[in-house]
Short mmCIF file of C-alpha atoms in Angstrom, two decimals:
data_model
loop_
_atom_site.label_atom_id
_atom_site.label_comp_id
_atom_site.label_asym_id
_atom_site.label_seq_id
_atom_site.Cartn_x
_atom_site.Cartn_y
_atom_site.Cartn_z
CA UNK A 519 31.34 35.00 -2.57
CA UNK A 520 32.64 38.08 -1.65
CA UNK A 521 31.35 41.30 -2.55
CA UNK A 522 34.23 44.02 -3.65
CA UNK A 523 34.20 47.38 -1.81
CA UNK A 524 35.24 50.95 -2.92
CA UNK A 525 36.47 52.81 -0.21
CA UNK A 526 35.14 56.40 -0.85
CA UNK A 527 32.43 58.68 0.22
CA UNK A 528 30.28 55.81 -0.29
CA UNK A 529 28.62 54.37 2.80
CA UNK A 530 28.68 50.56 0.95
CA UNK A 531 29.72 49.97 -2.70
CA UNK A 532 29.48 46.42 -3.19
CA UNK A 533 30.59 43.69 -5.11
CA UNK A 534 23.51 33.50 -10.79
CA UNK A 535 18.11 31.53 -12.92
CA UNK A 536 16.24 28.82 -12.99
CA UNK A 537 16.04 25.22 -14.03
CA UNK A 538 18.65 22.56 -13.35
CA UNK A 539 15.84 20.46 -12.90
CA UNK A 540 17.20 19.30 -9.65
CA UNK A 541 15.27 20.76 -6.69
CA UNK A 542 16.76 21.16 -3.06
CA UNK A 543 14.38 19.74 -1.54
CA UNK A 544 15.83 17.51 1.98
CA UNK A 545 16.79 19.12 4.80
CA UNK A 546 13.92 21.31 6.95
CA UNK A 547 11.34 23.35 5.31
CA UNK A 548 8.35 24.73 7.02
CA UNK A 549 6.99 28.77 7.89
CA UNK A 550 10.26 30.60 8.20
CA UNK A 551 12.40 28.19 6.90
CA UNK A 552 14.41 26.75 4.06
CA UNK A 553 15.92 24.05 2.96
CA UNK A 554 19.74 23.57 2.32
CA UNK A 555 21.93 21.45 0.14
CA UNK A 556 25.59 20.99 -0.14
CA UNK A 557 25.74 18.96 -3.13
CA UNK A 558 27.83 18.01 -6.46
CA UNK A 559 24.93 19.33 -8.87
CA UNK A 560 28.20 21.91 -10.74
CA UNK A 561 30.67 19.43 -9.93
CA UNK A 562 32.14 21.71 -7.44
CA UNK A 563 32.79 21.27 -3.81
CA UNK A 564 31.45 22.96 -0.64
CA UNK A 565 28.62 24.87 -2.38
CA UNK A 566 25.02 25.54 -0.56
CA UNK A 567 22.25 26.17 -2.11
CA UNK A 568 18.54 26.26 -1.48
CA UNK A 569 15.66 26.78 -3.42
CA UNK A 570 13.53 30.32 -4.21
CA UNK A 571 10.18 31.09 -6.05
CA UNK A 572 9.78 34.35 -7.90
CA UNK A 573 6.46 35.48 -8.97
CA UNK A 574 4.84 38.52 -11.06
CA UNK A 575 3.74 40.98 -8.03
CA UNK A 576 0.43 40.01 -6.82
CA UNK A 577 -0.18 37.21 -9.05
CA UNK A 578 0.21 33.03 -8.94
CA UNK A 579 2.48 33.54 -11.62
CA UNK A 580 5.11 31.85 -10.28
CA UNK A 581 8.54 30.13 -10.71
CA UNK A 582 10.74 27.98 -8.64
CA UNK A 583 14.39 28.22 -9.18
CA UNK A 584 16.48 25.32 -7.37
CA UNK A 585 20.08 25.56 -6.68
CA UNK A 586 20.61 29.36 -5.62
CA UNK A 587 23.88 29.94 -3.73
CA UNK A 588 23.36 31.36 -0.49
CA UNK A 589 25.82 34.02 0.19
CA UNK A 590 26.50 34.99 3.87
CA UNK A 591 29.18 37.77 1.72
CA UNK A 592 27.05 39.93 -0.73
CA UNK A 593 23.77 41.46 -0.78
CA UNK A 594 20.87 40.78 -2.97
CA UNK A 595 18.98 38.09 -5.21
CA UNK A 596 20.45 37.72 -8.24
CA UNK A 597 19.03 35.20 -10.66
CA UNK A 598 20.62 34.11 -14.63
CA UNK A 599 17.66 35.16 -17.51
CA UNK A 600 15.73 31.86 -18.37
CA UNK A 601 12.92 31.33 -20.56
CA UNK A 602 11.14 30.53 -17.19
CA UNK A 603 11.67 33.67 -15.67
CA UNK A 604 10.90 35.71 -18.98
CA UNK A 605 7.89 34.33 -18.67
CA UNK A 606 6.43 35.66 -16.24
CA UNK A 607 7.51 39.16 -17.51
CA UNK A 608 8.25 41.33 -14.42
CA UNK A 609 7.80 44.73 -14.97
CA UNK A 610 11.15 46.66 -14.90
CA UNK A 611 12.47 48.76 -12.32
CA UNK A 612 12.38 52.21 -13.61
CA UNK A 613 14.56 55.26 -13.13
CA UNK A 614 12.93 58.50 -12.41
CA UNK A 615 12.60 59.15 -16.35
CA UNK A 616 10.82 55.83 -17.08
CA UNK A 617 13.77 54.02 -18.44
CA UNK A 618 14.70 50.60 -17.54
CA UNK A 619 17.29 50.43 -14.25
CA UNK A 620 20.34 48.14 -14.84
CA UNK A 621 23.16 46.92 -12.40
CA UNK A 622 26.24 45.87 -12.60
CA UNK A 623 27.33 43.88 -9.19
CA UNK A 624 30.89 43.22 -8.38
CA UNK A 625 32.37 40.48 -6.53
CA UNK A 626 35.67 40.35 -5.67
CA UNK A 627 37.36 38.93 -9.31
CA UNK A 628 33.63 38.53 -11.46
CA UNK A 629 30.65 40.84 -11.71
CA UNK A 630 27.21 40.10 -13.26
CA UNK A 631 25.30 42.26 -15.12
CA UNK A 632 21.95 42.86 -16.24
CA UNK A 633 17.87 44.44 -14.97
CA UNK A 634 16.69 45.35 -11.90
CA UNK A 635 12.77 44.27 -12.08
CA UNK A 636 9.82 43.73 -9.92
CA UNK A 637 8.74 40.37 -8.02
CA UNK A 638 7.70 38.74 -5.02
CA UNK A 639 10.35 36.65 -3.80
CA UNK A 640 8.89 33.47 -1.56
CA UNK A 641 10.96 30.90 0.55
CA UNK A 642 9.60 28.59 3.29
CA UNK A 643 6.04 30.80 3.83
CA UNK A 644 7.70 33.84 4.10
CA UNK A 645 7.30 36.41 1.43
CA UNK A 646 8.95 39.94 -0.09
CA UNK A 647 6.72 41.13 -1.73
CA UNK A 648 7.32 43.55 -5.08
CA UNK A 649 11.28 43.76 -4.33
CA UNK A 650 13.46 44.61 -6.97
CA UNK A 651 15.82 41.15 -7.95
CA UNK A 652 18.41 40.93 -10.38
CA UNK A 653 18.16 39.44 -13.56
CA UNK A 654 21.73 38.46 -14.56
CA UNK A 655 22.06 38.19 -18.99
CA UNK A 656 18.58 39.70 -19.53
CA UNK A 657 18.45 39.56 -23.38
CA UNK A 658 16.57 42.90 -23.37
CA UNK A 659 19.01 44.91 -22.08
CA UNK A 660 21.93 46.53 -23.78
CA UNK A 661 25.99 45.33 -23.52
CA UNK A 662 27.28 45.83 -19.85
CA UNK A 663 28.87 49.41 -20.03
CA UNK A 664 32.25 49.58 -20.17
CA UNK A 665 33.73 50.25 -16.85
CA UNK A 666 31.97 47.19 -15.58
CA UNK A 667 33.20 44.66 -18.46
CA UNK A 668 36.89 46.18 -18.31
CA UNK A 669 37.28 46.48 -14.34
CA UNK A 670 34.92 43.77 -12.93
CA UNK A 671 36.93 40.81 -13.94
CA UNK A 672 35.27 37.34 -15.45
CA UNK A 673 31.10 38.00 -16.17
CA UNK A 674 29.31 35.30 -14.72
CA UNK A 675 26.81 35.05 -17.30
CA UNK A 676 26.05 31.63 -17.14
CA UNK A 677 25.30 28.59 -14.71
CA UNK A 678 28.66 26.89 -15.80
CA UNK A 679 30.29 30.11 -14.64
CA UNK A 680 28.42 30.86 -11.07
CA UNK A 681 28.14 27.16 -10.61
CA UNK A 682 24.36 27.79 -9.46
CA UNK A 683 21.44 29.04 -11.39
CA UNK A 684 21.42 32.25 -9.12
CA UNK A 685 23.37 34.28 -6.03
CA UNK A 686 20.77 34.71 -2.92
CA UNK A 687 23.53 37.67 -1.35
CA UNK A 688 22.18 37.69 2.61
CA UNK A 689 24.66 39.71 4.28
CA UNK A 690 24.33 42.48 6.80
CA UNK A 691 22.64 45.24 4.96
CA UNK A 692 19.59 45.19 3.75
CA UNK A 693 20.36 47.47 0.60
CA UNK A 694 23.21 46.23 -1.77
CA UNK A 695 24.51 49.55 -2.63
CA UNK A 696 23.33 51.98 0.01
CA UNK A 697 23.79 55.89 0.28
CA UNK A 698 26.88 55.21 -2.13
CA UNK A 699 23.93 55.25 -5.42
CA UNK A 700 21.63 57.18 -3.68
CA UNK A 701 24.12 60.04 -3.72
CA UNK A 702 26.40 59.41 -6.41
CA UNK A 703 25.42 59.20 -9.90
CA UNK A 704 28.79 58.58 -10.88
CA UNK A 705 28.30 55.17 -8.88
CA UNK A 706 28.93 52.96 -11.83
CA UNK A 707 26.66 50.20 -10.01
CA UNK A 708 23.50 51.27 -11.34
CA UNK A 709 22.92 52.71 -14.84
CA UNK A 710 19.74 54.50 -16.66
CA UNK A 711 19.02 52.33 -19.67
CA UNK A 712 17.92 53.13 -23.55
CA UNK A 713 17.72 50.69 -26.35
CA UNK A 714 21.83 50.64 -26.89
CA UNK A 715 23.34 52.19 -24.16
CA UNK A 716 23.62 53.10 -20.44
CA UNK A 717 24.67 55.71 -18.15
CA UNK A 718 25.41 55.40 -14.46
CA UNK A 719 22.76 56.89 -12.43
CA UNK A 720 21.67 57.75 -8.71
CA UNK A 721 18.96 55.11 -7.19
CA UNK A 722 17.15 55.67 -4.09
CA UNK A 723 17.60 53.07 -1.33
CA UNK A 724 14.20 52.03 -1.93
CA UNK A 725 14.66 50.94 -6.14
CA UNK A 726 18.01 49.02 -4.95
CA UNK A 727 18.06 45.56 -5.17
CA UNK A 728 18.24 44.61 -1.61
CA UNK A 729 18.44 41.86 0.97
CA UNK A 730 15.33 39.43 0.51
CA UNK A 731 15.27 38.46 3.99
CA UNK A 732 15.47 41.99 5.16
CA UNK A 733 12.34 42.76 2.66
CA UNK A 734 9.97 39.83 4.52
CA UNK A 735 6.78 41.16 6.20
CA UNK A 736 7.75 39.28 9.38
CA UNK A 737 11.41 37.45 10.65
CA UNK A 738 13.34 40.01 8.41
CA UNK A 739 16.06 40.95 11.25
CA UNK A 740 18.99 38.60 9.94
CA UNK A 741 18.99 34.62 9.24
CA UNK A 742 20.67 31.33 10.71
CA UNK A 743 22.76 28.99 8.65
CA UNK A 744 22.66 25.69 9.97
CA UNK A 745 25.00 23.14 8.28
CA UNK A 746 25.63 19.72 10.13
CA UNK A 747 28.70 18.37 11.74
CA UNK A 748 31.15 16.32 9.12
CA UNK A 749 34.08 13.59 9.10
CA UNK A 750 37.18 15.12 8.02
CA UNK A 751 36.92 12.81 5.12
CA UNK A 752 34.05 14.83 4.05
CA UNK A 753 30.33 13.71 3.00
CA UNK A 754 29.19 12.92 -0.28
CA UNK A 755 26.65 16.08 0.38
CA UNK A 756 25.11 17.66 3.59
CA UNK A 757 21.58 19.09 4.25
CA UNK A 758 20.54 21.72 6.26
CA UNK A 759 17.92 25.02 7.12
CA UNK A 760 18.21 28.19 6.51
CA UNK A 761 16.09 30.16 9.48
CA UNK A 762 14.60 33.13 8.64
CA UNK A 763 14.92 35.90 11.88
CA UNK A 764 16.47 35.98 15.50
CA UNK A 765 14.54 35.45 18.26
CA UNK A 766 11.15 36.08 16.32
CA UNK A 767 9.89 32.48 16.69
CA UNK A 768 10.76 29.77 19.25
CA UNK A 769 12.86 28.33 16.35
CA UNK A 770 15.54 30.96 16.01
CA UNK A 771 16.58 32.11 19.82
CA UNK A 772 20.03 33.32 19.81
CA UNK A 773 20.26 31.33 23.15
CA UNK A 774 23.75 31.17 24.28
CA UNK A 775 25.71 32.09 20.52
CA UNK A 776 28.35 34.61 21.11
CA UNK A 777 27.68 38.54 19.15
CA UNK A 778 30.42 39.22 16.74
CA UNK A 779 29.63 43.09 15.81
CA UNK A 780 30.58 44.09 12.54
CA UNK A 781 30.98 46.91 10.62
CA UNK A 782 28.56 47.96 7.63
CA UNK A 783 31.33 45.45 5.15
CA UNK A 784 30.64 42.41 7.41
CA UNK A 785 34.23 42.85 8.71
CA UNK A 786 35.49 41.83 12.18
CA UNK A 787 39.21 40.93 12.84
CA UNK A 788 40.81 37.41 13.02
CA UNK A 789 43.99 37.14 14.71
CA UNK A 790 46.15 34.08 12.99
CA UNK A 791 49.88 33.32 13.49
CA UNK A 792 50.11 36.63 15.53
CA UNK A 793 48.65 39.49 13.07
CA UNK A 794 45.43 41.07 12.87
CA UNK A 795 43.10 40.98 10.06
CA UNK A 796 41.02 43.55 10.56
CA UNK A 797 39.09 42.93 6.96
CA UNK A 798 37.96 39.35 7.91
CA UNK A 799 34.53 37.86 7.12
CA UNK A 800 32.23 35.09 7.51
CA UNK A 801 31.12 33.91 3.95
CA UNK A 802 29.15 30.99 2.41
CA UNK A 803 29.72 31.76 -0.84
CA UNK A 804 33.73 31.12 -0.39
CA UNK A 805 34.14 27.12 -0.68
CA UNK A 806 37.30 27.08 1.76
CA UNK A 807 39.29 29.00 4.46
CA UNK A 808 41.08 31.49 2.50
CA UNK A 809 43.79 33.21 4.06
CA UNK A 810 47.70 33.06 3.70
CA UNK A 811 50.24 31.36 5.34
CA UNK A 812 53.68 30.52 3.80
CA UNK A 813 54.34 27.52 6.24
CA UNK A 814 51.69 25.25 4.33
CA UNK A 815 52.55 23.83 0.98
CA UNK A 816 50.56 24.36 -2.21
CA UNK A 817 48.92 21.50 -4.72
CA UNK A 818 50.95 21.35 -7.53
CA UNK A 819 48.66 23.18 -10.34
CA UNK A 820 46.50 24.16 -7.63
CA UNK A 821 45.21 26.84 -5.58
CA UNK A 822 44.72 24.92 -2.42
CA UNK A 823 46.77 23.71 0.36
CA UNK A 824 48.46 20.44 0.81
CA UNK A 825 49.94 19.62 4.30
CA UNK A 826 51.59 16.22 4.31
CA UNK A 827 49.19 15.22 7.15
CA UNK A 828 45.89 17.39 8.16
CA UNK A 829 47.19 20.02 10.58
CA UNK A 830 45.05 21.45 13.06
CA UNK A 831 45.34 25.32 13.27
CA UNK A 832 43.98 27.95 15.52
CA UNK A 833 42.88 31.71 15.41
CA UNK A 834 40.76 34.35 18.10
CA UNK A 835 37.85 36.41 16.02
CA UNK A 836 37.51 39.96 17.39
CA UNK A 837 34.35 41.34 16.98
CA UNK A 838 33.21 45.54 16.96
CA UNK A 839 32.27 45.06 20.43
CA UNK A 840 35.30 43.43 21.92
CA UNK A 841 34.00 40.10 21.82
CA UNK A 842 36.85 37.63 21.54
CA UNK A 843 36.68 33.56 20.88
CA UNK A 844 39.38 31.28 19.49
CA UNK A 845 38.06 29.01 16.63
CA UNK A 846 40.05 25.72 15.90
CA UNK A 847 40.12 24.28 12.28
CA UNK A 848 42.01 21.64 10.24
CA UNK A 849 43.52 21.89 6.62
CA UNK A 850 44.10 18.63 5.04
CA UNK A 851 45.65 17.94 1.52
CA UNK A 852 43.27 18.19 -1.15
CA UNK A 853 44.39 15.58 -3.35
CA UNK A 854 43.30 13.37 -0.65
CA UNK A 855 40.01 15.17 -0.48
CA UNK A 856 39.71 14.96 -4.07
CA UNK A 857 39.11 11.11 -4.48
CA UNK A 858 36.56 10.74 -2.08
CA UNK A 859 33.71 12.29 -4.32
CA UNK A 860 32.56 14.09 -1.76
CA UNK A 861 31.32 17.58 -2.09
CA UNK A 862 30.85 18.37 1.61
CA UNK A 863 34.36 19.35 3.22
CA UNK A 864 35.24 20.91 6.15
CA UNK A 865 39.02 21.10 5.98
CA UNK A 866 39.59 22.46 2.83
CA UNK A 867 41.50 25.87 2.58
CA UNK A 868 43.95 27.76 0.38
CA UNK A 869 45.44 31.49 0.13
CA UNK A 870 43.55 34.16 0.20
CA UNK A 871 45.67 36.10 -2.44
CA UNK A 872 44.33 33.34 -4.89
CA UNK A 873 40.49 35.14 -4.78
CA UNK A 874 41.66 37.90 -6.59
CA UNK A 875 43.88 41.30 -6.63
CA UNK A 876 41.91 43.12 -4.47
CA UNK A 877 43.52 45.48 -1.91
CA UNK A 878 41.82 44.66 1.34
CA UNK A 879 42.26 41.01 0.69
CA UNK A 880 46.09 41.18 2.32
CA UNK A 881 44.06 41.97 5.48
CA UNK A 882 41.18 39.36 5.50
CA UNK A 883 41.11 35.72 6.70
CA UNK A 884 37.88 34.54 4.49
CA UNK A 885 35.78 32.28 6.79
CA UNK A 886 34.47 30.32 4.16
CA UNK A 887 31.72 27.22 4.05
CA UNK A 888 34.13 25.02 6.19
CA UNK A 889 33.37 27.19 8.43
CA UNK A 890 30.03 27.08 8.79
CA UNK A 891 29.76 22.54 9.19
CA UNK A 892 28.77 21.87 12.76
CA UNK A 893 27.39 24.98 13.73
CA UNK A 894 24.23 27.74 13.93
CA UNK A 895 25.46 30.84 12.20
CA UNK A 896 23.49 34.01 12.69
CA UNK A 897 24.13 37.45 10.46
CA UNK A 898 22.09 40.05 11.82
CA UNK A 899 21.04 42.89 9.47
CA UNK A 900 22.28 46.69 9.92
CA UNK A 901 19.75 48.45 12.15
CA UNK A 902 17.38 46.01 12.88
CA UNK A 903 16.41 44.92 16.70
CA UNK A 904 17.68 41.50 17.74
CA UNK A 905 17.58 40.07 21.69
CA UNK A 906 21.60 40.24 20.62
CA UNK A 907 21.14 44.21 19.96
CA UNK A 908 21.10 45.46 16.82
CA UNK A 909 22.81 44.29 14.09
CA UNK A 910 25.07 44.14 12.17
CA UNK A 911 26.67 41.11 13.97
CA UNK A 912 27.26 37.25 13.16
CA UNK A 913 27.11 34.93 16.64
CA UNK A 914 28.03 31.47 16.90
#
């Protein structure tokens, strides 16, 4: 999923909890490493998840929720208010005057709303401890205010709705707002929170709900997303690891993947059919290759593509640094895709224009989870100190 950016003063103004009772629990676990699963849990195609325990700071109060999207295109760990999780009753995040912190995140056409509050966050044996995570629909707080329920599109207040029981948002920065709340208290992001109401607010980098990766004691300098290779029939589901840190262990060496510098968005440029995209990203939240081109027919009652035969297409990425590399991809017709039941496909693709209304979209190519099949992705987090340099970057 994509977060949505204001362009303004503000450094980075961006844009689901627990219990299908369905762990993700194949693919490679072990001390800086998850598990991944592309599987048909929603009924929905091309999704990853893995899973992550939350605990009450300090304690072995703990819970495990399965089927969190990992998103390569938004910061932050945003979970859906269970019984589960109000049981372990993390303390809120506080504002400066001892009320109760609130958020409302953007993506690019939804935005969830709900606490800020206090936890460790564990995956694989890595831990954050006493970050600030989301709690999406937390009963105790107060309506969303209304510039996020008028502007922010469909609220994604449920599992139905995110098709996951929470957003894991991994992207380059390690703070999901940055200097943008810090500065602004007109930021209408974060909000100071009574009884019945809320009123946007300033939040120091520290109180934002950041990057759990970026918060780990050790390997908290990006992350690798490893998917297998697929048929172009797709798989019924695909397993995989997510690697915590680059070149911190002998498990995640960049070895010979190519540095894509970004900017502090996660933008580089893609260069398809002749024009530049100079708002392009890499994101496993996005289920397809997004971007427009007129030549390819649509699904009737559909917002996917449907060449006659699977054509294979071509574009160069552009990276920050002036790194160049030509990536080859297929789009095949979805109604043949459709049939197969399988929920693992890496030729699936549509327009861009059909994510939403925002402005910068009619200059992004969205490298979505097709994308990612078949390779080791790296992001590398804003500032930190890779064998790559410092991020932010993606290699592959």
């Amino acid at each position: 999923m994509r977060r949505f950016f204001i362009a303004a003063l503000l450094l980075l103004l961006a844009g689901c909890g627990g219990g299908s009772g369905s762990s993700v629990s194949t693919g490679t676990s072990g001390q800086n490493k998850a598990a991944i699963s592309v599987d048909g849990t929603f009924g929905v195609v091309n999704r990853a998840y893995t899973n992550v325990t939350i605990c009450a700071p300090g304690t072995n109060n703990c819970q495990t929720i399965d089927h969190v999207l990992i998103d390569t295109g938004s910061v932050g760990l945003r979970l859906l208010s269970t019984p589960a999780i109000a049981a372990l009753n993390l303390a809120s995040q506080n504002t400066s005057a001892g009320n109760q912190l609130g958020e409302c995140y953007f993506y690019v056409s939804s935005y969830v709303w709900g606490s800020a509050r206090l936890a460790d966050v564990k995956m694989g044996g890595e831990t954050a401890s006493n970050i600030a995570v989301h709690i999406v629909a937390d009963p105790a707080m107060p309506a969303a205010p209304n510039y996020c329920s008028s502007t922010g599109g469909a609220a994604q207040s449920t599992s139905a709705a995110m098709n996951a029981n929470g957003i894991m948002g991994i992207g380059v920065t390690p703070a999901d707002c940055g200097s943008g709340c810090s500065l602004n208290p007109a930021n209408n992001r974060y909000y100071t929170c009574g009884a019945t109401s809320c009123t946007s607010t300033a939040v120091p980098l520290a109180q934002q709900v950041g990057n759990p990766v970026a918060q780990f004691a050790q390997d908290n300098n990006g992350v690798i997303m490893q998917l297998p290779s697929i048929s172009s029939a797709g798989a019924v589901n695909a397993t995989g690891q997510l690697i915590f840190g680059i070149g911190t262990q002998a498990d995640n060496a960049l070895g010979s993947a190519q540095v894509y510098a970004t900017n502090l968005n996660g933008d580089i440029t893609t260069v398809y059919n002749g024009t530049s995209y100079p708002d392009s990203f890499i994101d496993s939240g996005t289920n397809r290759y997004s971007f427009n081109d007129s030549s390819l027919p649509l699904c009737a009652g559909t917002v996917d593509y449907c060449p006659a035969s699977p054509t294979a297409l071509s574009a160069v990425n552009v990276g920050g640094n002036g790194i160049n590399g030509t990536v080859n991809f297929n789009v095949a017709n979805v109604n043949s895709l459709f049939g197969a039941g399988n929920f693992a496909q890496n030729d699936r693709a549509g327009p861009i224009s059909a994510l939403g209304a925002a402005s910068f979209l009619s200059t992004s190519f969205d490298w979505g989870l097709p994308f990612f099949y078949g390779r080791s992705l790296f992001v590398a987090f804003n500032g930190r100190s890779t064998p790559g340099g410092a991020g932010p970057y993606y290699a592959y």
